[in-house]
Structures are given as C-alpha cells and as structure tokens.
GROMACS .gro file of N, CA and C in nm:
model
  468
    1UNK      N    1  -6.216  -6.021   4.209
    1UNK     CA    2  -6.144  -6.026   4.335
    1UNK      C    3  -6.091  -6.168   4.355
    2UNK      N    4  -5.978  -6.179   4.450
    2UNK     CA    5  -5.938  -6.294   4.434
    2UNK      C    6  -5.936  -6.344   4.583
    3UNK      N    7  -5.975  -6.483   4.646
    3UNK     CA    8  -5.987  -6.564   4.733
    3UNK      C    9  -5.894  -6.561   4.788
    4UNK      N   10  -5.818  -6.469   4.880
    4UNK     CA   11  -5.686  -6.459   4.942
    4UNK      C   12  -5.658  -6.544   5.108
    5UNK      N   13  -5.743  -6.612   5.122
    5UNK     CA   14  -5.765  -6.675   5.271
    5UNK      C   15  -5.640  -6.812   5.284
    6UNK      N   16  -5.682  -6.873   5.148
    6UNK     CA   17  -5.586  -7.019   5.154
    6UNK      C   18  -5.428  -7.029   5.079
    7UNK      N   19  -5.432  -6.946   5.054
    7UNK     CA   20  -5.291  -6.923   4.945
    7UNK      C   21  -5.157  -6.974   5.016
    8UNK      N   22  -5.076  -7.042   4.935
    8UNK     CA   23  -4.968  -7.095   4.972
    8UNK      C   24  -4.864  -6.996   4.909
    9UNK      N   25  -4.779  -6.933   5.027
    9UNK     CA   26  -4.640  -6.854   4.963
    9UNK      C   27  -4.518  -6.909   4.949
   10UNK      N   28  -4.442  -6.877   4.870
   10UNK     CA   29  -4.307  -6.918   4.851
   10UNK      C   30  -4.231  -6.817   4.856
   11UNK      N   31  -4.035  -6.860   4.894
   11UNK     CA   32  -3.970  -6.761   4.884
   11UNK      C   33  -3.998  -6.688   4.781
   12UNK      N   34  -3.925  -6.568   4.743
   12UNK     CA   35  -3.898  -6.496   4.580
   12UNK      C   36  -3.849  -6.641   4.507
   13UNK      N   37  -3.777  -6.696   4.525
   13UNK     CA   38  -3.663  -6.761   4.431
   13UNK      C   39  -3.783  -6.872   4.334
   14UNK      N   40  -3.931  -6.859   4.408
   14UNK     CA   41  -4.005  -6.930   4.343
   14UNK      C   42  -4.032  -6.820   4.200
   15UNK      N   43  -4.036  -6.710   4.161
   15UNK     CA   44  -4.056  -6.646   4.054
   15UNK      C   45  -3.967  -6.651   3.967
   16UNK      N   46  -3.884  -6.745   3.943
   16UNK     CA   47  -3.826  -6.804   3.842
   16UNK      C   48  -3.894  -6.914   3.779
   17UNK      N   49  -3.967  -6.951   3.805
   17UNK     CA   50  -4.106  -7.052   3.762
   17UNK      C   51  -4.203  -6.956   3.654
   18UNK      N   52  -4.182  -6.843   3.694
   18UNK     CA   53  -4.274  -6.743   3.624
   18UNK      C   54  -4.259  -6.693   3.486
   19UNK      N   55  -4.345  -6.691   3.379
   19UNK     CA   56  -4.304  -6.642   3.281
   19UNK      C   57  -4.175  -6.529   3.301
   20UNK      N   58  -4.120  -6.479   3.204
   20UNK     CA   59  -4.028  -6.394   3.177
   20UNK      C   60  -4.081  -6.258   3.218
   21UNK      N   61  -4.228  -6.212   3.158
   21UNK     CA   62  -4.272  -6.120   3.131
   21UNK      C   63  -4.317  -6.061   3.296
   22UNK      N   64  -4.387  -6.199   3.377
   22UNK     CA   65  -4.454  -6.174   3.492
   22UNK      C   66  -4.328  -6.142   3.588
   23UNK      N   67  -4.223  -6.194   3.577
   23UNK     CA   68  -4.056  -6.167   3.662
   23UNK      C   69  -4.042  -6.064   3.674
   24UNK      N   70  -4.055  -5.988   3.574
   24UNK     CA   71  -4.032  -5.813   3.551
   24UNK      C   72  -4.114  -5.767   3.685
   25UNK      N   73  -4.233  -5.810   3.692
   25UNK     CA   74  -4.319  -5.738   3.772
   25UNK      C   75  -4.292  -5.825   3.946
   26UNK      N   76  -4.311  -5.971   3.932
   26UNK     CA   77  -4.256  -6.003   4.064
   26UNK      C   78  -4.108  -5.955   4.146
   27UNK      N   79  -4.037  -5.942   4.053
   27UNK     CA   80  -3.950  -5.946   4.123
   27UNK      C   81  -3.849  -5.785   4.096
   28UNK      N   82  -3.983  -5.680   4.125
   28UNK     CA   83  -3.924  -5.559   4.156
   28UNK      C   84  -3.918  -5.499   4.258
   29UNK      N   85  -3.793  -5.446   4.313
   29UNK     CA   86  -3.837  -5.385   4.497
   29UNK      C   87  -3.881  -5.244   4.497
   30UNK      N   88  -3.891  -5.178   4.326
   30UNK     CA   89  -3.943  -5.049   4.308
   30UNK      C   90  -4.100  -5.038   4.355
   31UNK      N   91  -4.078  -4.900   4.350
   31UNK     CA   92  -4.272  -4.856   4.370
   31UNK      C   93  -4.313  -4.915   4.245
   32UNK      N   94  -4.427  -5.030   4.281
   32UNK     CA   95  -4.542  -5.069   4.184
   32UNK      C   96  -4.634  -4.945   4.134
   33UNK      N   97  -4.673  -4.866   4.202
   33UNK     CA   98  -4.737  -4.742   4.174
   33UNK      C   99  -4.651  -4.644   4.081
   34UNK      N  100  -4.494  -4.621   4.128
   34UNK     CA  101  -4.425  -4.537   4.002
   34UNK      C  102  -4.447  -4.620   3.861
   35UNK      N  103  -4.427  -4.766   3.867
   35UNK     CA  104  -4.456  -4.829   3.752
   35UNK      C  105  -4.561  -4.862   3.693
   36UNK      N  106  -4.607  -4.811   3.728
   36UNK     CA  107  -4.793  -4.807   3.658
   36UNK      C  108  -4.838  -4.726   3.613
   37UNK      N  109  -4.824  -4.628   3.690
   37UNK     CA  110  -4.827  -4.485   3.621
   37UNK      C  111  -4.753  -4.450   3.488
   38UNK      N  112  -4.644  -4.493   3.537
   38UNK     CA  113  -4.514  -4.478   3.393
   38UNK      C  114  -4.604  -4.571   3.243
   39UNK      N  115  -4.602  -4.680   3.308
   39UNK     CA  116  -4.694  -4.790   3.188
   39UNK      C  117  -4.847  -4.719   3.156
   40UNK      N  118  -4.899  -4.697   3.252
   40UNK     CA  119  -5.029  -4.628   3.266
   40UNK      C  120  -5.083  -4.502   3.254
   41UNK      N  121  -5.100  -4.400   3.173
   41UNK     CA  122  -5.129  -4.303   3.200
   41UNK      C  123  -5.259  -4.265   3.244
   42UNK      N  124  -5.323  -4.311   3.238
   42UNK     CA  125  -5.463  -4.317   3.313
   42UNK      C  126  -5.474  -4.335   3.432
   43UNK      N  127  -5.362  -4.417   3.453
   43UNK     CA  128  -5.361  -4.507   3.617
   43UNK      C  129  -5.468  -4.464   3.693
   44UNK      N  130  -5.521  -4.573   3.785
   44UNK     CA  131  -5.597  -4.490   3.905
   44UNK      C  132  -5.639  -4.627   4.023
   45UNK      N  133  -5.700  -4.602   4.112
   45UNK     CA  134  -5.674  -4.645   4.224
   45UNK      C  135  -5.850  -4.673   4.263
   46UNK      N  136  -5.906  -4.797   4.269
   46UNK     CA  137  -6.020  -4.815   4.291
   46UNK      C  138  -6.018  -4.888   4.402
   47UNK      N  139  -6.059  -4.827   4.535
   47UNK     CA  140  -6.106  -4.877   4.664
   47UNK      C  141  -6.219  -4.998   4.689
   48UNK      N  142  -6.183  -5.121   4.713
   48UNK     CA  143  -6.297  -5.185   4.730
   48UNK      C  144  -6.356  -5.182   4.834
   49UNK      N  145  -6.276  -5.238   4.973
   49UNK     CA  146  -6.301  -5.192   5.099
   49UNK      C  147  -6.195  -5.135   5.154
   50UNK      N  148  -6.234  -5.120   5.300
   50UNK     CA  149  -6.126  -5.074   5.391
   50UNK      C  150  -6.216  -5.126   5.532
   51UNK      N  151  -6.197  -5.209   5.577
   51UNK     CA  152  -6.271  -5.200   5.740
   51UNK      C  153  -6.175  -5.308   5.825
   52UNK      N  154  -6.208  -5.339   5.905
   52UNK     CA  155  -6.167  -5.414   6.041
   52UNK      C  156  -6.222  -5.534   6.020
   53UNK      N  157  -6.079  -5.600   6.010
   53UNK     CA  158  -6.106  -5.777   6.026
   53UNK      C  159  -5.987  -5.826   6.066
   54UNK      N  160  -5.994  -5.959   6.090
   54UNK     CA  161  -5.903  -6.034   6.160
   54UNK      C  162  -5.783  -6.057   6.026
   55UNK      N  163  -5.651  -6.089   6.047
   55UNK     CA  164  -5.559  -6.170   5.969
   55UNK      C  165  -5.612  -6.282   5.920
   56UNK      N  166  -5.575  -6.324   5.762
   56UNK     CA  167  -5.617  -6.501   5.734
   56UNK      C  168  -5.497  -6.550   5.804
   57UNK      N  169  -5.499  -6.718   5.833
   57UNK     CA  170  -5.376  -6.740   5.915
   57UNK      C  171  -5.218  -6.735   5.859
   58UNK      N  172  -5.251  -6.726   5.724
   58UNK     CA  173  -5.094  -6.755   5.685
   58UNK      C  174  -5.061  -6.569   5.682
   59UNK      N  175  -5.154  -6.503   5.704
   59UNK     CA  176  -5.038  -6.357   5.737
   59UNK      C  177  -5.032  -6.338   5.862
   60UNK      N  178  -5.109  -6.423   5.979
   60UNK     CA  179  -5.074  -6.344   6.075
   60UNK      C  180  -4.942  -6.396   6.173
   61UNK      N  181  -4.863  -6.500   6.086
   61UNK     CA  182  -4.701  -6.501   6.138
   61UNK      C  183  -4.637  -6.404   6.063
   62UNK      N  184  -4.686  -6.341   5.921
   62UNK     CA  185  -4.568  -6.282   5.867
   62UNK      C  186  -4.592  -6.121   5.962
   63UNK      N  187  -4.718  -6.074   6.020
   63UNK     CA  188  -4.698  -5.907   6.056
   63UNK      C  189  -4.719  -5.964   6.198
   64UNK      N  190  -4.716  -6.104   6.277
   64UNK     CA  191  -4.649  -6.096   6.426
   64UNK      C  192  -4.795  -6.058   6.492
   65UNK      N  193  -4.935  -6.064   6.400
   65UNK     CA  194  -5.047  -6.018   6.512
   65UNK      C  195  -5.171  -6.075   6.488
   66UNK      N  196  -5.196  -6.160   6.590
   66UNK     CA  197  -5.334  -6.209   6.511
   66UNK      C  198  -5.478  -6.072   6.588
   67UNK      N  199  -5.458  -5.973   6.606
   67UNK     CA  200  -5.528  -5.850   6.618
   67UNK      C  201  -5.598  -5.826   6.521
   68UNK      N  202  -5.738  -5.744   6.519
   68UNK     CA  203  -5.793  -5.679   6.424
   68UNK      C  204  -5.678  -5.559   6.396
   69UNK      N  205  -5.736  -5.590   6.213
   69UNK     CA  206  -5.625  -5.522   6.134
   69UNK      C  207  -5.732  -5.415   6.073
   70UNK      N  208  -5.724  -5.289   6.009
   70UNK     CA  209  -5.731  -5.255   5.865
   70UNK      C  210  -5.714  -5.320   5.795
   71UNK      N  211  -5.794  -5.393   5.675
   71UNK     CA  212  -5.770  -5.462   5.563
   71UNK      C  213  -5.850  -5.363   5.440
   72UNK      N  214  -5.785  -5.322   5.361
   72UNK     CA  215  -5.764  -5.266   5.231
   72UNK      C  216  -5.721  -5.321   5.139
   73UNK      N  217  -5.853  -5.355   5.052
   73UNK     CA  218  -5.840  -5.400   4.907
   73UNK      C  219  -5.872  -5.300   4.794
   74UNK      N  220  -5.782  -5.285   4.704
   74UNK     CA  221  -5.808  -5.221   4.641
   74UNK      C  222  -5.768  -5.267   4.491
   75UNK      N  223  -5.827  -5.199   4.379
   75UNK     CA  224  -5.786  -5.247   4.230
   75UNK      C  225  -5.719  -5.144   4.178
   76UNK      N  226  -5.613  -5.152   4.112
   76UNK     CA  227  -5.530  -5.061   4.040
   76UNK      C  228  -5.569  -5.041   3.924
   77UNK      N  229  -5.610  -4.948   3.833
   77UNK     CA  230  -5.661  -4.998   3.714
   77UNK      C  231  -5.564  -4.910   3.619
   78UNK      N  232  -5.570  -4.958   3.493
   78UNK     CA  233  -5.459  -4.865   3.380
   78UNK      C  234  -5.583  -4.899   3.258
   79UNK      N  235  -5.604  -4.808   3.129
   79UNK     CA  236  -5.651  -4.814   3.057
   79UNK      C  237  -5.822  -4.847   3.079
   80UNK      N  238  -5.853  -4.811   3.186
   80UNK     CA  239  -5.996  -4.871   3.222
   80UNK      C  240  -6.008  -5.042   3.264
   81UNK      N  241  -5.891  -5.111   3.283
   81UNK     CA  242  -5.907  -5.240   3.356
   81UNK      C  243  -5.831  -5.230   3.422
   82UNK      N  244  -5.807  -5.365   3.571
   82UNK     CA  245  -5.801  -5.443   3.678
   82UNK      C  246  -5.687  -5.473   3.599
   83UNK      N  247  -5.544  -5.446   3.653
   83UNK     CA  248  -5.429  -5.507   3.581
   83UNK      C  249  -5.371  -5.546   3.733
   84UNK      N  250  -5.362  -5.492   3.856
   84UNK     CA  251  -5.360  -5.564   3.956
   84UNK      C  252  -5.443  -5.509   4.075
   85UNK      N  253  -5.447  -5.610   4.153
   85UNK     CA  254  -5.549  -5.644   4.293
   85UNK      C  255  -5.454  -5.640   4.436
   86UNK      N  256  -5.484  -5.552   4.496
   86UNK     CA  257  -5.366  -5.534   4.628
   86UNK      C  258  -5.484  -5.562   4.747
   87UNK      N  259  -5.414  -5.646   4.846
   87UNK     CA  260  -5.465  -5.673   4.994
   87UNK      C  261  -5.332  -5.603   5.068
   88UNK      N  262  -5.451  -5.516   5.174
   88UNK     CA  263  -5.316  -5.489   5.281
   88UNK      C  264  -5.369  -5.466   5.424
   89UNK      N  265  -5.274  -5.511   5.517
   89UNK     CA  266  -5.305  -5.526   5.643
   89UNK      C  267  -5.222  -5.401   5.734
   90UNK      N  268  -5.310  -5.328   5.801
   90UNK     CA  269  -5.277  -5.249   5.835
   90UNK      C  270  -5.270  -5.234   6.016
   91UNK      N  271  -5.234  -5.309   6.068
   91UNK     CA  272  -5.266  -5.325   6.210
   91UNK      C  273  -5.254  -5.119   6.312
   92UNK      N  274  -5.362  -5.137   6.396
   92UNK     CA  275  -5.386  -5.032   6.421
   92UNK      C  276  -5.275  -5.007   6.504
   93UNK      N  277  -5.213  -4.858   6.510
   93UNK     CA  278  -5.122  -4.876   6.580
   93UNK      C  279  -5.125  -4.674   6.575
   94UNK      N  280  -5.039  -4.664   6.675
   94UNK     CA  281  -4.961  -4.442   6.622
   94UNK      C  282  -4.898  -4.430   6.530
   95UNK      N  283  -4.809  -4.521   6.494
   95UNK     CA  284  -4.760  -4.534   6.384
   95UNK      C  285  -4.817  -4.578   6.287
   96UNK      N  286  -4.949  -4.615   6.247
   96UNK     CA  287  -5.033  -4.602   6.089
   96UNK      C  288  -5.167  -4.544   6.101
   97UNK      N  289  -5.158  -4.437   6.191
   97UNK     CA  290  -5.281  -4.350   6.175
   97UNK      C  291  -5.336  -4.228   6.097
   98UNK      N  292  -5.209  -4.231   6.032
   98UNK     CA  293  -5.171  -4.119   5.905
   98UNK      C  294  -5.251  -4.156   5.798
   99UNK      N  295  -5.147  -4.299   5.771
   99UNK     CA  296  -5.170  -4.367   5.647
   99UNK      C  297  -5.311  -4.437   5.654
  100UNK      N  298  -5.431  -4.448   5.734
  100UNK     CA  299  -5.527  -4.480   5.688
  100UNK      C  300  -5.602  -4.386   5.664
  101UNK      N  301  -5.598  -4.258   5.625
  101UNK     CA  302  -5.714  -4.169   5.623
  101UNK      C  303  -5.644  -4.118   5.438
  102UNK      N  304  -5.582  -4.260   5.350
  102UNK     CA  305  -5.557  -4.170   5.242
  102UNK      C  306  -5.655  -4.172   5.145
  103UNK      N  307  -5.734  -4.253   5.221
  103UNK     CA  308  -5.858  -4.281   5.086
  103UNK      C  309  -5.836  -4.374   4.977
  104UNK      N  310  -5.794  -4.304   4.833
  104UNK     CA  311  -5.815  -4.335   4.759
  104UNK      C  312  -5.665  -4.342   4.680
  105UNK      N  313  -5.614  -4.254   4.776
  105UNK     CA  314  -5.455  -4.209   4.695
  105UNK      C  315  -5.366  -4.367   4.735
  106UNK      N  316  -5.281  -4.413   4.566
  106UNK     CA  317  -5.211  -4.513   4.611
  106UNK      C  318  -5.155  -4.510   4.732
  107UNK      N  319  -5.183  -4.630   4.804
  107UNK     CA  320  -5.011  -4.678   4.936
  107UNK      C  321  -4.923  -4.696   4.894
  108UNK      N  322  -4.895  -4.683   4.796
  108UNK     CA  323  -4.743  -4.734   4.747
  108UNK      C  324  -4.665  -4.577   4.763
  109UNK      N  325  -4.762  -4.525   4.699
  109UNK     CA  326  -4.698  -4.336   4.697
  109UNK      C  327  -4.642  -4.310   4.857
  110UNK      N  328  -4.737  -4.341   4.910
  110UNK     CA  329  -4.734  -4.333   5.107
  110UNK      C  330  -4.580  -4.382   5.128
  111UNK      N  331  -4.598  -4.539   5.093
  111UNK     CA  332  -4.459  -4.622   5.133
  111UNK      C  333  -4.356  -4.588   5.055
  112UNK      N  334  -4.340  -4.547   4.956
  112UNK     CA  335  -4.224  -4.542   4.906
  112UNK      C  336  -4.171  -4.395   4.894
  113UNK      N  337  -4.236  -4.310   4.935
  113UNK     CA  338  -4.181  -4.169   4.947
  113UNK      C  339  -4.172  -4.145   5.076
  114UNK      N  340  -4.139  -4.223   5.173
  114UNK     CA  341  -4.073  -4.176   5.384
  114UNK      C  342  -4.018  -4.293   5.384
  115UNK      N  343  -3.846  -4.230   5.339
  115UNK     CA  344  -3.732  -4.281   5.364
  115UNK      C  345  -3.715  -4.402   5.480
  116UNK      N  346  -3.823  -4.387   5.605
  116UNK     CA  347  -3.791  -4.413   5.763
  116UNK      C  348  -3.890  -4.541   5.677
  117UNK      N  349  -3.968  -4.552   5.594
  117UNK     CA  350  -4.045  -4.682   5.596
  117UNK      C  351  -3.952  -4.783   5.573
  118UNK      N  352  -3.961  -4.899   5.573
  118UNK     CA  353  -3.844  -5.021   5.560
  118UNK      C  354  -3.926  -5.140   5.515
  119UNK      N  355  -3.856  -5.197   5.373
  119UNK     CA  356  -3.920  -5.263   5.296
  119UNK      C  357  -3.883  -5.384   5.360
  120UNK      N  358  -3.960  -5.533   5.401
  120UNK     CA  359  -3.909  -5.676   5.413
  120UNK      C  360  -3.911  -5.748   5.329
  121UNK      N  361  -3.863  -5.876   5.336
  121UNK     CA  362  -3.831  -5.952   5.181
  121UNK      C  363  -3.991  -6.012   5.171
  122UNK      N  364  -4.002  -6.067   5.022
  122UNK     CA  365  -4.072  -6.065   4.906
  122UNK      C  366  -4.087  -6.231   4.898
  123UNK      N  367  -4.236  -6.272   4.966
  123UNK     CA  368  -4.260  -6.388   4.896
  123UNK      C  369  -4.403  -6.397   4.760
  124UNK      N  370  -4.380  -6.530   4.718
  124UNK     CA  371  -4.427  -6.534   4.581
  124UNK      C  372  -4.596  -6.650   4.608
  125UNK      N  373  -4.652  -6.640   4.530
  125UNK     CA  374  -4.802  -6.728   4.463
  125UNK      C  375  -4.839  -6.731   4.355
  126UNK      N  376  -4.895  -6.806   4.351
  126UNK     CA  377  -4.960  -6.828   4.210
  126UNK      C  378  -5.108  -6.908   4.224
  127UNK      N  379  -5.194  -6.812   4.181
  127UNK     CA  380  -5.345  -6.927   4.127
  127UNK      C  381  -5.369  -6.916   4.010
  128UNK      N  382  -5.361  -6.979   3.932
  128UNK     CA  383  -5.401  -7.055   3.749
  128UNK      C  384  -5.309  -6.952   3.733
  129UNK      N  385  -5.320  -6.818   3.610
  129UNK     CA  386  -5.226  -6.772   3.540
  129UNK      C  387  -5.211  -6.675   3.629
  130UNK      N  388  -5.247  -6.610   3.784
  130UNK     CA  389  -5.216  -6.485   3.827
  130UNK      C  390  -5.147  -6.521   3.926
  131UNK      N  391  -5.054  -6.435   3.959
  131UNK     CA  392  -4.929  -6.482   4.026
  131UNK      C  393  -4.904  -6.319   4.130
  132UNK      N  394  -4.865  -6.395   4.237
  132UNK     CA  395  -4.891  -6.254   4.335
  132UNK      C  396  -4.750  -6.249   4.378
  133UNK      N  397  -4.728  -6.141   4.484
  133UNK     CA  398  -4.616  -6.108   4.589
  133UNK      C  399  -4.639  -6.030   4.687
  134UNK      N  400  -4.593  -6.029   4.835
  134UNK     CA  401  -4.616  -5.968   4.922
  134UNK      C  402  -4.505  -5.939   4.986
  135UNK      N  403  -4.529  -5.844   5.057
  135UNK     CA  404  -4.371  -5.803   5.173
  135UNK      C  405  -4.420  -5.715   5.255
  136UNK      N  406  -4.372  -5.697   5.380
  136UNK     CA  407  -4.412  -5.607   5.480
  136UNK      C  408  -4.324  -5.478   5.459
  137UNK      N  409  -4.403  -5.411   5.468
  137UNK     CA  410  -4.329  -5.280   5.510
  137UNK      C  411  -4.306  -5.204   5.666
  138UNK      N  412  -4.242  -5.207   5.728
  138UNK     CA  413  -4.241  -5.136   5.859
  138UNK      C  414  -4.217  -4.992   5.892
  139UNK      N  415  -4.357  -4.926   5.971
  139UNK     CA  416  -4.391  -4.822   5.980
  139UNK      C  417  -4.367  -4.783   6.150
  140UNK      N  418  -4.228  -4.706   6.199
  140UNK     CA  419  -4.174  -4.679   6.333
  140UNK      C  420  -4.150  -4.857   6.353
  141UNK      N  421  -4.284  -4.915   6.405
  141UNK     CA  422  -4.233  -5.053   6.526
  141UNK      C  423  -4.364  -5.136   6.468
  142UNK      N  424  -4.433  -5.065   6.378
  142UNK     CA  425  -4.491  -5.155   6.335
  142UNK      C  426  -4.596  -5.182   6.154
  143UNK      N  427  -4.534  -5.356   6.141
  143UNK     CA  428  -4.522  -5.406   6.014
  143UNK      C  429  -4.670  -5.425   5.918
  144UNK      N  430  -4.641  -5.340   5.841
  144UNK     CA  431  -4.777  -5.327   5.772
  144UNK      C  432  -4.774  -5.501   5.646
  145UNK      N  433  -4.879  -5.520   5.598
  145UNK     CA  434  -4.843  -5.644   5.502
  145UNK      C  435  -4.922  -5.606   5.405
  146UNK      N  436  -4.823  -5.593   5.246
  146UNK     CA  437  -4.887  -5.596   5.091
  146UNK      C  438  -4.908  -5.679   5.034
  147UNK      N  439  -4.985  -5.716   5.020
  147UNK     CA  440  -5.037  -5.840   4.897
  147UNK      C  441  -5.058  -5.788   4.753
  148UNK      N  442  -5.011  -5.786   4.629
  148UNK     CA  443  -5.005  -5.730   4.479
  148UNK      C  444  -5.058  -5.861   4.432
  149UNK      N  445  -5.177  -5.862   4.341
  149UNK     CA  446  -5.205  -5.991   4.278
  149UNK      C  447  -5.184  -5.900   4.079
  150UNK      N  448  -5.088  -5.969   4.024
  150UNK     CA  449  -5.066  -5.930   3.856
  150UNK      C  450  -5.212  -5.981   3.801
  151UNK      N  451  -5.290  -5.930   3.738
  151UNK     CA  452  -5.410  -5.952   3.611
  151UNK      C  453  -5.307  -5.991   3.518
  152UNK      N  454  -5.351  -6.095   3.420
  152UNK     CA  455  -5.298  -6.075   3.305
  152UNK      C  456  -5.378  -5.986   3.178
  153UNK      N  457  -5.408  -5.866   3.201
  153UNK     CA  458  -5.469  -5.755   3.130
  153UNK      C  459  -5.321  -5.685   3.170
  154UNK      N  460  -5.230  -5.699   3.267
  154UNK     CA  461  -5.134  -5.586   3.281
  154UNK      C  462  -5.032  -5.646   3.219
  155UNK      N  463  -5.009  -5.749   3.119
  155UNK     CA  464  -4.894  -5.745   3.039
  155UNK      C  465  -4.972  -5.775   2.892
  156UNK      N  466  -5.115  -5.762   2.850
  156UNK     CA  467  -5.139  -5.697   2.738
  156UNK      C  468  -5.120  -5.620   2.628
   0.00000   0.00000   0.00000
C-alpha cells in the first residue's frame, strides 16, 4: 500500500517526465478497468477497505469538501499481482448511494458505463519508480476523487 497523505500533484503535462511505457498508462482518459482486463485476463479487484474518514489535505480542494468521505482502497490485480493501487473518495451524498454498495465490482465499470458521469482533468505523481494519476469524476452535483497508483509488475 502506498502512503497517500503527503503527495505532491502535478498538472498531466508532468507525465512527459515519465518513461514511455508508464505514459501509455498515465495519460489515458479510457476505462483503466477496460484496460486491464484486455491486458489481464484474470483481472480482479481486491478490496482493502472501504469506511469513513476525513480527506488528506491536498484532496480536499480538489472534491470542494473537507466532510467525512467514503474512502476505498482497493488493489487491482492481473496474473495474481498488485499491478495497480486505487484510492477513492466518495463523499456521501443521493447521488453516490448506488455506487457504494458495489463491493467488490470495479468503479471504473460504475464510472465509465453512465454516460451522465463527467470525467475532470488528470493530475500526475510520482514516488521512487511508481507514478500515479487522479481526476474527479462527477456524479449529478457531486465530485467523486480517483487516485490510480501504476506497480511496476503492470508493465512486466
């Protein structure tokens, strides 16, 4: 798991710093989940938590709430490893009371199949060789936040 409290983000335009290989993956606005699966046939979706906690401070300007959130971490795995690590903030609201009862089934499947969801732009991180991206998605009036951290087991 990775220490997501202190992280410094950058625009996208910082993933040009990024290997070639890791670009592919930062800087796609596709479902991460269609592409994993496709790469992955095993794919699957390992829940670490899901409970009620506060925002760290550098997300709670990007989703506008320093409120207890849903926070959902979960590991994506392909071939039997951790190829990436997702944080997501789910602030309680009517509009994401659907989407927390999916368990186990990717969010990405959730977000990227209801047209009405609306993707926001894409900033970038990096700690030693793993390099992340996040963007809000907005659900009716209110902005959910993804955090994707790349393993380097997922360009193996």
């Amino acid at each position: 798991m990775i220490d997501t409290k202190t992280l410094i983000w950058q625009d996208l335009a910082f993933s040009k710093k990024a290997p070639a290989i890791v670009q592919l993956w930062l800087d796609d606005s596709t479902s991460l989940t269609a592409k994993l699966k496709q790469k992955f046939p095993d794919f699957s979706v390992r829940v670490i938590s899901q409970q009620q906690a506060s925002p760290h401070a550098h997300e709670v300007s990007v989703i506008n709430t320093s409120k207890t959130c849903t926070v959902r971490e979960v590991e994506l795995l392909g071939k039997g490893k951790v190829v990436v690590f997702a944080r997501s903030l789910i602030p309680l609201s009517d509009d994401t009371k659907e989407i927390l009862k999916i368990g186990s089934k990717p969010l990405g499947e959730v977000l990227f199949n209801n047209p009405n969801i609306k993707r926001g732009a894409m900033q970038i991180t990096q700690i030693g060789n793993i390099w992340g991206r996040r963007s809000t998605f907005t659900i009716g009036k209110t902005p959910l936040l993804v955090s994707e951290f790349f393993m380097e087991e997922l360009y193996a």
